[in-house]
Amino acid sequence: SSFSSSAPFLASAASAQPPLPDQCPALCECSEAARTVKCVNRNLTEVPTDLPLYVRNLFLTGNQLAVLPAGAFARRAPLAELAALNLSGSRLDEVRAGAFEHLPSLRQLDLSHNPLAYLSPFAFSGSNASISAPSPLVELILNHIVPPDDKRQNRSFEGMVAAALVAGRALQGLHLLELASNHFLYLPRDVLAQLPSLRYLDLSNNSLVSLTYVSFRNLTHLESLHLEDNALKVLHNGTLAELQGLPHVRVFLDNNPWVCDCHMADMVTWLKQTEVVQGKDRLTCAFPEKMRNRVLLELNSADLDCDPILPPSLQTSYVFLGIVLALIGAIFLLVLYLNRKGIKKWMHNIRDACRDHMEGYHYRYEINADPRLTNLSSNSDV
């Protein structure tokens, strides 16, 4: 389905030149007329080295590639016609720097459904970003590439993906970027700054809680922004102003847990005035409980207050914490009660020690205060 958006492009590319004679790799299916090679579900562990030069559309899905090294598609005679490359579901764990070098016509790349524990910052810009030409990519599909927790090696997955998108400014010609279903908790601050040509951005089905530090200002060509099925609670004024300033954008915000309190007032006002948000009449409150399922467009300022009412799950947590603290206090009092005789004796000892100490101070004070005792004390050696 990811390749359906490029069907006109691929059809025109296939008819541009007559097919060239070449052999088809083993375990692959080739169509010279369509300029297409399919090596699907063949348990390949590396990219075939004998791909025909006529290939424009290459499918390597459902294999066991594991690692995509530098120059994985480099050939003595370059694959100069390759325009669409699909590597989805091939168990890629690592994509190294320069993996897609020597593909001057590559327009569409699909890496979705691969557990990418390592995506090199120079995966798309070449092994030497300082001298590499900008990537020809127009569409980049990175849906569902989050690796298992045990393979993340204490690195920020969001930061790793962002570094690959901005390195060397290689993707300035990118029109479509899909990053859905990656469990993103946040977007790094400048991740979109180097993608000025972007028209379609899909961030749906992640775990984004805020867009406070993300700027859309540079995306003047953006037409579709998908933020459905995230964890957004409110959009603040800065984000609202940036979205309103994009001339062609359509924003999709369905299925987010909106918190309808006093902080939501500006967003509700904006929703009532803007035509940017698609399906805005479907947006409803998730919290607090008394506002659940209320339509955002039907709210007014009197509905939006900041009562200290916690979600039931949080209330339950505080009740449990209170019970634990009460139990600890009861155990402490029981220990004191069982050791009351020892504690009483200890207190008496402290009292007697303090009394003896104070009597010593009092005796010396009386000697110093009485002149006769002072003289007696000074002549006591005689």
CSV table of N, CA and C in Angstrom, one decimal, residues 198-203 216 219-228 242-254 270 274-280:
chain,number,residue,atom,x,y,z
A,198,LEU,N,9.0,19.1,2.5
A,198,LEU,CA,8.1,18.1,3.0
A,198,LEU,C,6.6,18.5,2.7
A,199,ARG,N,5.9,17.6,2.2
A,199,ARG,CA,4.4,17.8,1.9
A,199,ARG,C,3.5,16.9,2.7
A,200,TYR,N,4.0,15.7,3.1
A,200,TYR,CA,3.2,14.8,3.8
A,200,TYR,C,4.0,14.2,4.9
A,201,LEU,N,3.5,14.4,6.1
A,201,LEU,CA,4.3,13.9,7.3
A,201,LEU,C,3.3,13.1,8.2
A,202,ASP,N,3.6,11.8,8.4
A,202,ASP,CA,2.8,10.9,9.2
A,202,ASP,C,3.5,10.5,10.5
A,203,LEU,N,2.9,11.0,11.6
A,203,LEU,CA,3.5,10.7,12.9
A,203,LEU,C,2.4,9.9,13.7
A,216,PHE,N,7.2,23.7,13.2
A,216,PHE,CA,6.7,23.4,11.9
A,216,PHE,C,6.9,24.6,11.0
A,219,LEU,N,8.2,24.3,7.3
A,219,LEU,CA,7.5,23.4,6.4
A,219,LEU,C,6.4,24.1,5.6
A,220,THR,N,6.8,25.1,4.8
A,220,THR,CA,5.9,25.9,4.2
A,220,THR,C,5.1,25.2,3.1
A,221,HIS,N,5.6,24.0,2.6
A,221,HIS,CA,4.9,23.2,1.6
A,221,HIS,C,4.1,22.1,2.2
A,222,LEU,N,4.0,22.0,3.5
A,222,LEU,CA,3.3,20.9,4.1
A,222,LEU,C,1.8,20.9,3.8
A,223,GLU,N,1.3,19.7,3.4
A,223,GLU,CA,-0.1,19.6,3.0
A,223,GLU,C,-0.8,18.7,4.0
A,224,SER,N,-0.2,17.7,4.5
A,224,SER,CA,-0.9,16.7,5.4
A,224,SER,C,0.0,16.4,6.6
A,225,LEU,N,-0.5,16.6,7.8
A,225,LEU,CA,0.2,16.3,9.1
A,225,LEU,C,-0.7,15.4,9.9
A,226,HIS,N,-0.3,14.2,10.0
A,226,HIS,CA,-1.0,13.1,10.7
A,226,HIS,C,-0.5,12.9,12.1
A,227,LEU,N,-1.3,13.3,13.1
A,227,LEU,CA,-1.0,13.1,14.5
A,227,LEU,C,-2.0,12.3,15.3
A,228,GLU,N,-2.7,11.5,14.6
A,228,GLU,CA,-3.7,10.6,15.2
A,228,GLU,C,-3.1,9.6,16.1
A,242,GLU,N,1.9,28.3,14.6
A,242,GLU,CA,2.7,27.8,13.5
A,242,GLU,C,1.9,27.0,12.6
A,243,LEU,N,0.9,26.2,13.1
A,243,LEU,CA,0.1,25.5,12.2
A,243,LEU,C,-0.8,26.4,11.4
A,244,GLN,N,-1.3,27.4,12.0
A,244,GLN,CA,-2.2,28.4,11.3
A,244,GLN,C,-1.4,29.1,10.2
A,245,GLY,N,-0.1,29.3,10.4
A,245,GLY,CA,0.7,30.0,9.5
A,245,GLY,C,1.1,29.2,8.2
A,246,LEU,N,0.8,27.9,8.2
A,246,LEU,CA,1.2,27.1,7.1
A,246,LEU,C,0.0,27.2,6.0
A,247,PRO,N,0.3,27.6,4.8
A,247,PRO,CA,-0.8,28.0,3.9
A,247,PRO,C,-1.6,26.8,3.4
A,248,HIS,N,-1.0,25.6,3.3
A,248,HIS,CA,-1.8,24.5,2.6
A,248,HIS,C,-2.0,23.3,3.6
A,249,VAL,N,-1.7,23.4,4.8
A,249,VAL,CA,-1.7,22.2,5.7
A,249,VAL,C,-3.1,21.8,6.1
A,250,ARG,N,-3.3,20.4,6.2
A,250,ARG,CA,-4.4,19.8,6.8
A,250,ARG,C,-3.9,19.0,8.0
A,251,VAL,N,-4.5,19.1,9.2
A,251,VAL,CA,-4.0,18.5,10.4
A,251,VAL,C,-5.0,17.5,10.8
A,252,PHE,N,-4.6,16.3,11.2
A,252,PHE,CA,-5.4,15.2,11.7
A,252,PHE,C,-5.1,14.9,13.2
A,253,LEU,N,-6.0,15.1,14.1
A,253,LEU,CA,-5.8,15.0,15.5
A,253,LEU,C,-6.6,14.0,16.2
A,254,ASP,N,-7.3,13.1,15.5
A,254,ASP,CA,-8.2,12.1,16.2
A,254,ASP,C,-7.5,11.2,17.2
A,270,TRP,N,-9.2,28.3,19.2
A,270,TRP,CA,-8.6,28.1,17.9
A,270,TRP,C,-9.3,27.1,17.0
A,274,THR,N,-10.5,27.9,13.1
A,274,THR,CA,-9.6,27.4,12.0
A,274,THR,C,-10.3,26.4,11.2
A,275,GLU,N,-9.8,26.3,9.9
A,275,GLU,CA,-10.3,25.2,9.0
A,275,GLU,C,-9.1,24.2,8.7
A,276,VAL,N,-8.1,24.4,9.5
A,276,VAL,CA,-6.9,23.5,9.3
A,276,VAL,C,-7.1,22.1,9.7
A,277,VAL,N,-7.8,21.9,10.8
A,277,VAL,CA,-8.0,20.6,11.4
A,277,VAL,C,-9.2,19.9,10.8
A,278,GLN,N,-8.8,18.7,10.2
A,278,GLN,CA,-9.8,17.9,9.6
A,278,GLN,C,-10.6,17.0,10.6
A,279,GLY,N,-11.9,17.0,10.5
A,279,GLY,CA,-12.7,16.2,11.4
A,279,GLY,C,-12.7,16.7,12.8
A,280,LYS,N,-12.6,18.0,13.0
A,280,LYS,CA,-12.5,18.6,14.3
A,280,LYS,C,-13.7,18.4,15.2
